[in-house]
Amino acid sequence: MIRSWHLGDDRQSLVLASFDDRLPEAVYWGPALPTGENLETLSAAALADVTGGMVDRNAGLSLCPEASESFPGQTGLTARNASGAPLMPSFRFESEAASEHGLTLVFADNSLDLSLVFDLVLTPETSLLKLQTRLESADEITVDWLAAPVLPVPAYTGEMIEFSGRWCAEFLTRRLPFAPGSRVRDNRTGRTDHAHFPGLVVCNAGTSNTAGEAFAFHYGWSGGHKMVAEELADGRRQVQFGHATASLASGRHFVSAPLYATYSATGFNGAAVRFQRHVRDHVVQGARTPRPVHYNCWEAVYFKHDLDELKAIASQAADLGAERFVLDDGWFGRRDDDTSSLGDWVIDKRKYPDGLTPLIDHIKALGMEFGIWFEPEMVNEDSDLCRAHPDWVLGNADQIRGRQQLVLDMSNQEVRDYLYDHIADVLKNNDIGYIKWDHNRILPVVDAEQAEGFYGLVDRLRSDFPAVEIESCSSGGGRIDFGVLERTHRVWLSDSNDALERQRIQHDAALFLPASITGSHVGPRHCHTSGRTLDIRLRAWTAAQRHMGFEMDPRELSEAEAETLRNVTSWWKANRDWMMQADILRLDSTDPAVIAEQQLAGDGSRFVAFAALTRPSDQILPRPLRLTGLDPQGRYRLSLVNRDEAPRLSRGAPLLKHQDLEASGQYLMSHGLTLPWRFPETVWVVEGERL
């Protein structure tokens, strides 16, 4: 007996089959199947042969591969009963329920009183699969591993792209062969983490940004994840995502986070656009529009808060075009450095004898919104809170400290109530429209309840203060995932304000993140994280590629630099309404020194392309830059926005250097743009409009 189900649209199809009521297997995942395809025939056709050296029936590579089936690879569930004995359930079909765009499949092992439920949705607008696994037990059990619904990837995909990184170098991509055995990433830092973005792309050797097939995955969870990409001895391949090992506990109800997945026939961009649109239009809720130009005072004053100085900085930031002023670390307790006062969320009367009102009034008079920094989940030993409640600290007393701080136990309701009361008091008594929510160290233990407690606190604050935007910052990119983005409005992509590093980080993060929620700031002339000194034009245009802001001391700017920043900011404001809704398309450059992208309006009527030369090219002249996503038969007018930045060594007369270009989409995608010569560490900006 075969039961079959189809989730599909005009971009992809996922076909599931249950054989003899066993757990369903994905027997097809790829390009959209034609209407009327016989699913039972496809399911039967997917059954593989059996030969020597094998068991007599292939164990199903199901949505939760079972140990009871003698599955030869990573199983989807590892659990123990109350006495510690391993559970070996054998689930059988119980029921199904269909909705307009999804289905729920229920399977049970009645002998063990276990139910396994798969919630499967194909989002209609964005063509992302959203998949979750639920486990219900009549008795208390311990679960060590519960995978989100497991998907196969086909044998013709020979490579995978995984994500690693570090502080100030997030979203590093590594292209690896898909080979026999397991590639396992088990993030035990307790948070998403700089080194473990929960994503994976499976592809071919020939897949590029603009062409080829790709299967892309993201696990929407903030508490640390485990990923398994495995090729079995029989040649089948599977991808599993779930909570980090040992992060689950005893109980009767268990649920994975959502696994988002999609198939693309149009290269990495095909998948990236779906993730971007889904985050922008369905995950993030209530973000301010138009997106305000951001100013953060951290790299201007650090912990040294002086009211008159902050007012002067705010005035200069407003003159440059800022529309939001964020007061960073140092306003509370006795916080003069990073060794004290975390947890004491009371305004420092030494620095602000009349509270924050005088500063806020000044900022509001300048036409800016006021924002403020918190790091709620952390505590310093030198704090009133830690002295009063040492029992609220997560982990052992002799644990290694991180950034002079400890972590609060967010599973404790008393801790959450304390934090809510103090944050809410600041929000109620001050005109605050924005919170920068920081998280500056890894956790001493892996515990899913820590992330759930964080979610609960943020959800409560969002409910009671719906007009306040929240930015997820975790020393930059340490907590960026769809789980945290369901509760926040913006991410601080990296603590690095080095524009060259930002070009690469932004480029790779665009595989999942849209511009509208990705903060990017103009840093100081001399970057404190890299030691480099970079031109204001590179810094400004790099920030203008995402949600633009400033994070430096504006008093350091020369008048020429200030004018450049005003001009770029004005350009960004004039274009932000459509750019913040645009698709970010990564361009395939034949020059490895160039990082290039094209932001294309949803209706295809206009675009802007950014091409950054990050180091000297190996060849003398710029290679043509091929665009993407245009109508081959359409005609476009292109203008080099910053042609006045061409250096004296650009001695020729390429057309875009002195006039606009009109050409077909076919020409622009096949031949590409001939840009003027320029020095390294510069960006060309090209606007295009369909005629």
PDB file of C-alpha atoms in Angstrom, residues 153-364:
ATOM      1  CA  VAL A 153      19.373  15.585  -1.766  1.00  0.00           C
ATOM      2  CA  PRO A 154      19.991  13.923  -5.131  1.00  0.00           C
ATOM      3  CA  ALA A 155      23.140  12.082  -6.119  1.00  0.00           C
ATOM      4  CA  TYR A 156      23.937  14.532  -8.920  1.00  0.00           C
ATOM      5  CA  THR A 157      24.615  17.283  -6.399  1.00  0.00           C
ATOM      6  CA  GLY A 158      28.296  16.919  -5.746  1.00  0.00           C
ATOM      7  CA  GLU A 159      28.991  19.862  -3.441  1.00  0.00           C
ATOM      8  CA  MET A 160      27.753  21.667  -0.382  1.00  0.00           C
ATOM      9  CA  ILE A 161      28.288  25.215   0.848  1.00  0.00           C
ATOM     10  CA  GLU A 162      28.366  25.567   4.604  1.00  0.00           C
ATOM     11  CA  PHE A 163      28.795  28.622   6.802  1.00  0.00           C
ATOM     12  CA  SER A 164      31.447  29.317   9.388  1.00  0.00           C
ATOM     13  CA  GLY A 165      33.168  32.461  10.631  1.00  0.00           C
ATOM     14  CA  ARG A 166      34.220  34.327  13.731  1.00  0.00           C
ATOM     15  CA  TRP A 167      33.707  37.675  15.420  1.00  0.00           C
ATOM     16  CA  CYS A 168      34.094  40.383  12.757  1.00  0.00           C
ATOM     17  CA  ALA A 169      34.166  37.755   9.989  1.00  0.00           C
ATOM     18  CA  GLU A 170      30.671  36.296   9.893  1.00  0.00           C
ATOM     19  CA  PHE A 171      29.076  34.287   7.063  1.00  0.00           C
ATOM     20  CA  LEU A 172      32.265  32.724   5.742  1.00  0.00           C
ATOM     21  CA  THR A 173      31.292  30.257   3.031  1.00  0.00           C
ATOM     22  CA  ARG A 174      33.107  26.995   2.417  1.00  0.00           C
ATOM     23  CA  ARG A 175      32.428  24.897  -0.683  1.00  0.00           C
ATOM     24  CA  LEU A 176      33.053  21.241   0.087  1.00  0.00           C
ATOM     25  CA  PRO A 177      32.560  17.954  -1.778  1.00  0.00           C
ATOM     26  CA  PHE A 178      29.551  15.874  -0.780  1.00  0.00           C
ATOM     27  CA  ALA A 179      31.397  12.637  -0.007  1.00  0.00           C
ATOM     28  CA  PRO A 180      30.649   9.311   1.714  1.00  0.00           C
ATOM     29  CA  GLY A 181      30.235   9.683   5.453  1.00  0.00           C
ATOM     30  CA  SER A 182      28.879  12.518   7.552  1.00  0.00           C
ATOM     31  CA  ARG A 183      29.638  16.201   7.692  1.00  0.00           C
ATOM     32  CA  VAL A 184      28.432  17.204  11.165  1.00  0.00           C
ATOM     33  CA  ARG A 185      28.321  20.684  12.652  1.00  0.00           C
ATOM     34  CA  ASP A 186      27.224  20.708  16.294  1.00  0.00           C
ATOM     35  CA  ASN A 187      27.011  24.259  17.637  1.00  0.00           C
ATOM     36  CA  ARG A 188      27.303  24.027  21.413  1.00  0.00           C
ATOM     37  CA  THR A 189      27.728  27.749  22.143  1.00  0.00           C
ATOM     38  CA  GLY A 190      24.100  28.120  23.235  1.00  0.00           C
ATOM     39  CA  ARG A 191      23.282  30.730  20.589  1.00  0.00           C
ATOM     40  CA  THR A 192      23.258  30.922  16.804  1.00  0.00           C
ATOM     41  CA  ASP A 193      26.902  32.076  16.950  1.00  0.00           C
ATOM     42  CA  HIS A 194      29.306  33.783  14.538  1.00  0.00           C
ATOM     43  CA  ALA A 195      30.890  30.459  13.582  1.00  0.00           C
ATOM     44  CA  HIS A 196      27.693  28.473  13.035  1.00  0.00           C
ATOM     45  CA  PHE A 197      25.056  30.221  10.959  1.00  0.00           C
ATOM     46  CA  PRO A 198      22.353  27.504  10.646  1.00  0.00           C
ATOM     47  CA  GLY A 199      22.304  27.244   6.885  1.00  0.00           C
ATOM     48  CA  LEU A 200      23.433  24.922   4.106  1.00  0.00           C
ATOM     49  CA  VAL A 201      23.341  24.981   0.319  1.00  0.00           C
ATOM     50  CA  VAL A 202      23.725  21.772  -1.697  1.00  0.00           C
ATOM     51  CA  CYS A 203      24.651  22.284  -5.340  1.00  0.00           C
ATOM     52  CA  ASN A 204      26.639  21.170  -8.384  1.00  0.00           C
ATOM     53  CA  ALA A 205      30.179  22.156  -9.264  1.00  0.00           C
ATOM     54  CA  GLY A 206      28.779  24.389 -11.987  1.00  0.00           C
ATOM     55  CA  THR A 207      26.167  26.146  -9.858  1.00  0.00           C
ATOM     56  CA  SER A 208      26.792  29.888  -9.656  1.00  0.00           C
ATOM     57  CA  ASN A 209      24.893  32.885  -8.396  1.00  0.00           C
ATOM     58  CA  THR A 210      22.928  33.111 -11.630  1.00  0.00           C
ATOM     59  CA  ALA A 211      22.751  29.571 -13.032  1.00  0.00           C
ATOM     60  CA  GLY A 212      22.454  25.943 -12.011  1.00  0.00           C
ATOM     61  CA  GLU A 213      20.547  23.979  -9.388  1.00  0.00           C
ATOM     62  CA  ALA A 214      20.657  24.478  -5.633  1.00  0.00           C
ATOM     63  CA  PHE A 215      18.919  23.039  -2.568  1.00  0.00           C
ATOM     64  CA  ALA A 216      19.056  25.543   0.300  1.00  0.00           C
ATOM     65  CA  PHE A 217      18.286  25.076   4.018  1.00  0.00           C
ATOM     66  CA  HIS A 218      17.939  27.270   7.099  1.00  0.00           C
ATOM     67  CA  TYR A 219      17.089  26.172  10.662  1.00  0.00           C
ATOM     68  CA  GLY A 220      15.156  28.962  12.362  1.00  0.00           C
ATOM     69  CA  TRP A 221      16.426  28.613  15.922  1.00  0.00           C
ATOM     70  CA  SER A 222      18.511  30.862  18.190  1.00  0.00           C
ATOM     71  CA  GLY A 223      19.795  28.349  20.733  1.00  0.00           C
ATOM     72  CA  GLY A 224      22.461  26.401  18.863  1.00  0.00           C
ATOM     73  CA  HIS A 225      21.882  23.732  16.232  1.00  0.00           C
ATOM     74  CA  LYS A 226      23.239  20.497  14.870  1.00  0.00           C
ATOM     75  CA  MET A 227      23.486  19.799  11.145  1.00  0.00           C
ATOM     76  CA  VAL A 228      24.185  16.440   9.517  1.00  0.00           C
ATOM     77  CA  ALA A 229      24.907  16.180   5.787  1.00  0.00           C
ATOM     78  CA  GLU A 230      25.428  12.487   5.150  1.00  0.00           C
ATOM     79  CA  GLU A 231      26.065  10.150   2.228  1.00  0.00           C
ATOM     80  CA  LEU A 232      25.247   6.536   3.044  1.00  0.00           C
ATOM     81  CA  ALA A 233      27.167   3.537   1.736  1.00  0.00           C
ATOM     82  CA  ASP A 234      24.266   2.815  -0.609  1.00  0.00           C
ATOM     83  CA  GLY A 235      24.685   6.267  -2.183  1.00  0.00           C
ATOM     84  CA  ARG A 236      21.640   8.000  -0.713  1.00  0.00           C
ATOM     85  CA  ARG A 237      22.134  11.415   0.845  1.00  0.00           C
ATOM     86  CA  GLN A 238      20.282  13.141   3.650  1.00  0.00           C
ATOM     87  CA  VAL A 239      20.311  16.548   5.373  1.00  0.00           C
ATOM     88  CA  GLN A 240      19.231  16.868   8.993  1.00  0.00           C
ATOM     89  CA  PHE A 241      18.853  19.925  11.224  1.00  0.00           C
ATOM     90  CA  GLY A 242      17.835  20.067  14.878  1.00  0.00           C
ATOM     91  CA  HIS A 243      18.704  21.568  18.232  1.00  0.00           C
ATOM     92  CA  ALA A 244      22.311  21.219  19.359  1.00  0.00           C
ATOM     93  CA  THR A 245      23.187  17.922  21.017  1.00  0.00           C
ATOM     94  CA  ALA A 246      22.209  17.740  24.699  1.00  0.00           C
ATOM     95  CA  SER A 247      20.068  20.858  24.453  1.00  0.00           C
ATOM     96  CA  LEU A 248      16.829  18.929  24.923  1.00  0.00           C
ATOM     97  CA  ALA A 249      15.620  17.558  28.240  1.00  0.00           C
ATOM     98  CA  SER A 250      13.094  15.195  29.800  1.00  0.00           C
ATOM     99  CA  GLY A 251       9.407  15.704  29.210  1.00  0.00           C
ATOM    100  CA  ARG A 252       6.378  14.622  27.226  1.00  0.00           C
ATOM    101  CA  HIS A 253       6.269  17.230  24.455  1.00  0.00           C
ATOM    102  CA  PHE A 254       9.133  18.013  22.077  1.00  0.00           C
ATOM    103  CA  VAL A 255       9.241  20.129  18.947  1.00  0.00           C
ATOM    104  CA  SER A 256      11.939  21.070  16.486  1.00  0.00           C
ATOM    105  CA  ALA A 257      12.356  24.596  15.234  1.00  0.00           C
ATOM    106  CA  PRO A 258      11.150  25.243  11.684  1.00  0.00           C
ATOM    107  CA  LEU A 259      13.403  24.045   8.903  1.00  0.00           C
ATOM    108  CA  TYR A 260      13.102  26.312   5.871  1.00  0.00           C
ATOM    109  CA  ALA A 261      14.139  24.768   2.570  1.00  0.00           C
ATOM    110  CA  THR A 262      13.795  25.448  -1.130  1.00  0.00           C
ATOM    111  CA  TYR A 263      14.894  24.157  -4.518  1.00  0.00           C
ATOM    112  CA  SER A 264      16.206  26.614  -7.103  1.00  0.00           C
ATOM    113  CA  ALA A 265      16.753  26.013 -10.811  1.00  0.00           C
ATOM    114  CA  THR A 266      18.252  29.490 -11.250  1.00  0.00           C
ATOM    115  CA  GLY A 267      21.403  29.346  -9.150  1.00  0.00           C
ATOM    116  CA  PHE A 268      21.996  30.614  -5.658  1.00  0.00           C
ATOM    117  CA  ASN A 269      20.055  33.801  -6.379  1.00  0.00           C
ATOM    118  CA  GLY A 270      16.884  31.802  -6.981  1.00  0.00           C
ATOM    119  CA  ALA A 271      17.027  30.473  -3.423  1.00  0.00           C
ATOM    120  CA  ALA A 272      18.371  33.704  -1.925  1.00  0.00           C
ATOM    121  CA  VAL A 273      15.489  35.795  -3.256  1.00  0.00           C
ATOM    122  CA  ARG A 274      12.970  33.447  -1.668  1.00  0.00           C
ATOM    123  CA  PHE A 275      14.682  33.651   1.713  1.00  0.00           C
ATOM    124  CA  GLN A 276      15.032  37.442   1.447  1.00  0.00           C
ATOM    125  CA  ARG A 277      11.389  37.966   0.540  1.00  0.00           C
ATOM    126  CA  HIS A 278      10.177  35.575   3.207  1.00  0.00           C
ATOM    127  CA  VAL A 279      12.146  37.345   5.950  1.00  0.00           C
ATOM    128  CA  ARG A 280      11.117  40.798   4.758  1.00  0.00           C
ATOM    129  CA  ASP A 281       7.445  40.103   4.092  1.00  0.00           C
ATOM    130  CA  HIS A 282       6.504  37.280   6.475  1.00  0.00           C
ATOM    131  CA  VAL A 283       9.014  36.836   9.309  1.00  0.00           C
ATOM    132  CA  VAL A 284       9.834  40.395  10.409  1.00  0.00           C
ATOM    133  CA  GLN A 285       6.708  42.229  11.540  1.00  0.00           C
ATOM    134  CA  GLY A 286       6.205  45.928  12.287  1.00  0.00           C
ATOM    135  CA  ALA A 287       9.493  47.381  11.040  1.00  0.00           C
ATOM    136  CA  ARG A 288       9.476  51.159  10.624  1.00  0.00           C
ATOM    137  CA  THR A 289       8.962  52.451   7.089  1.00  0.00           C
ATOM    138  CA  PRO A 290      10.623  54.222   5.547  1.00  0.00           C
ATOM    139  CA  ARG A 291      13.704  52.734   7.179  1.00  0.00           C
ATOM    140  CA  PRO A 292      15.325  55.580   9.145  1.00  0.00           C
ATOM    141  CA  VAL A 293      18.999  56.468   8.763  1.00  0.00           C
ATOM    142  CA  HIS A 294      20.625  55.162  11.922  1.00  0.00           C
ATOM    143  CA  TYR A 295      23.253  56.766  14.162  1.00  0.00           C
ATOM    144  CA  ASN A 296      24.957  54.814  16.952  1.00  0.00           C
ATOM    145  CA  CYS A 297      27.312  56.622  19.323  1.00  0.00           C
ATOM    146  CA  TRP A 298      29.401  53.613  20.465  1.00  0.00           C
ATOM    147  CA  GLU A 299      32.521  54.259  18.414  1.00  0.00           C
ATOM    148  CA  ALA A 300      32.333  57.968  19.171  1.00  0.00           C
ATOM    149  CA  VAL A 301      32.236  57.895  22.982  1.00  0.00           C
ATOM    150  CA  TYR A 302      32.346  54.263  24.183  1.00  0.00           C
ATOM    151  CA  PHE A 303      31.596  54.361  27.956  1.00  0.00           C
ATOM    152  CA  LYS A 304      32.361  58.072  28.356  1.00  0.00           C
ATOM    153  CA  HIS A 305      28.916  59.693  28.441  1.00  0.00           C
ATOM    154  CA  ASP A 306      28.795  63.470  28.699  1.00  0.00           C
ATOM    155  CA  LEU A 307      25.439  65.130  28.059  1.00  0.00           C
ATOM    156  CA  ASP A 308      26.755  68.201  26.254  1.00  0.00           C
ATOM    157  CA  GLU A 309      29.085  66.112  24.112  1.00  0.00           C
ATOM    158  CA  LEU A 310      26.303  63.693  23.179  1.00  0.00           C
ATOM    159  CA  LYS A 311      24.030  66.608  22.249  1.00  0.00           C
ATOM    160  CA  ALA A 312      26.722  68.044  19.990  1.00  0.00           C
ATOM    161  CA  ILE A 313      27.286  64.676  18.339  1.00  0.00           C
ATOM    162  CA  ALA A 314      23.544  64.236  17.832  1.00  0.00           C
ATOM    163  CA  SER A 315      23.313  67.648  16.162  1.00  0.00           C
ATOM    164  CA  GLN A 316      26.111  66.777  13.758  1.00  0.00           C
ATOM    165  CA  ALA A 317      24.611  63.358  13.035  1.00  0.00           C
ATOM    166  CA  ALA A 318      21.288  64.992  12.188  1.00  0.00           C
ATOM    167  CA  ASP A 319      23.054  67.449   9.897  1.00  0.00           C
ATOM    168  CA  LEU A 320      24.582  64.483   8.038  1.00  0.00           C
ATOM    169  CA  GLY A 321      21.136  62.976   7.557  1.00  0.00           C
ATOM    170  CA  ALA A 322      20.607  60.689  10.569  1.00  0.00           C
ATOM    171  CA  GLU A 323      17.003  60.067  11.640  1.00  0.00           C
ATOM    172  CA  ARG A 324      17.551  57.810  14.657  1.00  0.00           C
ATOM    173  CA  PHE A 325      20.061  58.260  17.505  1.00  0.00           C
ATOM    174  CA  VAL A 326      20.993  55.181  19.555  1.00  0.00           C
ATOM    175  CA  LEU A 327      22.600  55.629  22.967  1.00  0.00           C
ATOM    176  CA  ASP A 328      24.872  52.639  23.394  1.00  0.00           C
ATOM    177  CA  ASP A 329      26.468  50.946  26.416  1.00  0.00           C
ATOM    178  CA  GLY A 330      27.334  53.053  29.470  1.00  0.00           C
ATOM    179  CA  TRP A 331      24.108  54.839  30.542  1.00  0.00           C
ATOM    180  CA  PHE A 332      23.148  52.618  33.534  1.00  0.00           C
ATOM    181  CA  GLY A 333      24.385  51.540  36.973  1.00  0.00           C
ATOM    182  CA  ARG A 334      28.010  52.622  37.419  1.00  0.00           C
ATOM    183  CA  ARG A 335      29.051  51.452  33.983  1.00  0.00           C
ATOM    184  CA  ASP A 336      32.403  53.088  33.224  1.00  0.00           C
ATOM    185  CA  ASP A 337      33.902  49.984  31.577  1.00  0.00           C
ATOM    186  CA  ASP A 338      32.856  46.413  30.836  1.00  0.00           C
ATOM    187  CA  THR A 339      33.603  45.059  34.325  1.00  0.00           C
ATOM    188  CA  SER A 340      30.511  46.253  36.164  1.00  0.00           C
ATOM    189  CA  SER A 341      26.779  46.972  36.328  1.00  0.00           C
ATOM    190  CA  LEU A 342      25.259  44.603  33.774  1.00  0.00           C
ATOM    191  CA  GLY A 343      21.908  43.703  35.307  1.00  0.00           C
ATOM    192  CA  ASP A 344      21.489  47.067  37.064  1.00  0.00           C
ATOM    193  CA  TRP A 345      19.169  48.632  34.494  1.00  0.00           C
ATOM    194  CA  VAL A 346      18.778  51.959  36.283  1.00  0.00           C
ATOM    195  CA  ILE A 347      19.877  55.279  34.760  1.00  0.00           C
ATOM    196  CA  ASP A 348      23.248  56.438  36.111  1.00  0.00           C
ATOM    197  CA  LYS A 349      22.585  59.675  38.015  1.00  0.00           C
ATOM    198  CA  ARG A 350      26.255  60.616  37.862  1.00  0.00           C
ATOM    199  CA  LYS A 351      26.061  60.895  34.075  1.00  0.00           C
ATOM    200  CA  TYR A 352      22.394  61.804  33.784  1.00  0.00           C
ATOM    201  CA  PRO A 353      21.367  63.710  36.933  1.00  0.00           C
ATOM    202  CA  ASP A 354      18.051  64.668  35.335  1.00  0.00           C
ATOM    203  CA  GLY A 355      17.569  61.296  33.668  1.00  0.00           C
ATOM    204  CA  LEU A 356      17.594  60.753  29.941  1.00  0.00           C
ATOM    205  CA  THR A 357      14.926  63.386  29.252  1.00  0.00           C
ATOM    206  CA  PRO A 358      17.291  66.279  28.407  1.00  0.00           C
ATOM    207  CA  LEU A 359      19.132  64.169  25.837  1.00  0.00           C
ATOM    208  CA  ILE A 360      15.935  62.699  24.415  1.00  0.00           C
ATOM    209  CA  ASP A 361      14.293  66.127  24.151  1.00  0.00           C
ATOM    210  CA  HIS A 362      17.318  67.423  22.237  1.00  0.00           C
ATOM    211  CA  ILE A 363      17.298  64.447  19.873  1.00  0.00           C
ATOM    212  CA  LYS A 364      13.555  64.697  19.286  1.00  0.00           C
TER     213      LYS A 364
END
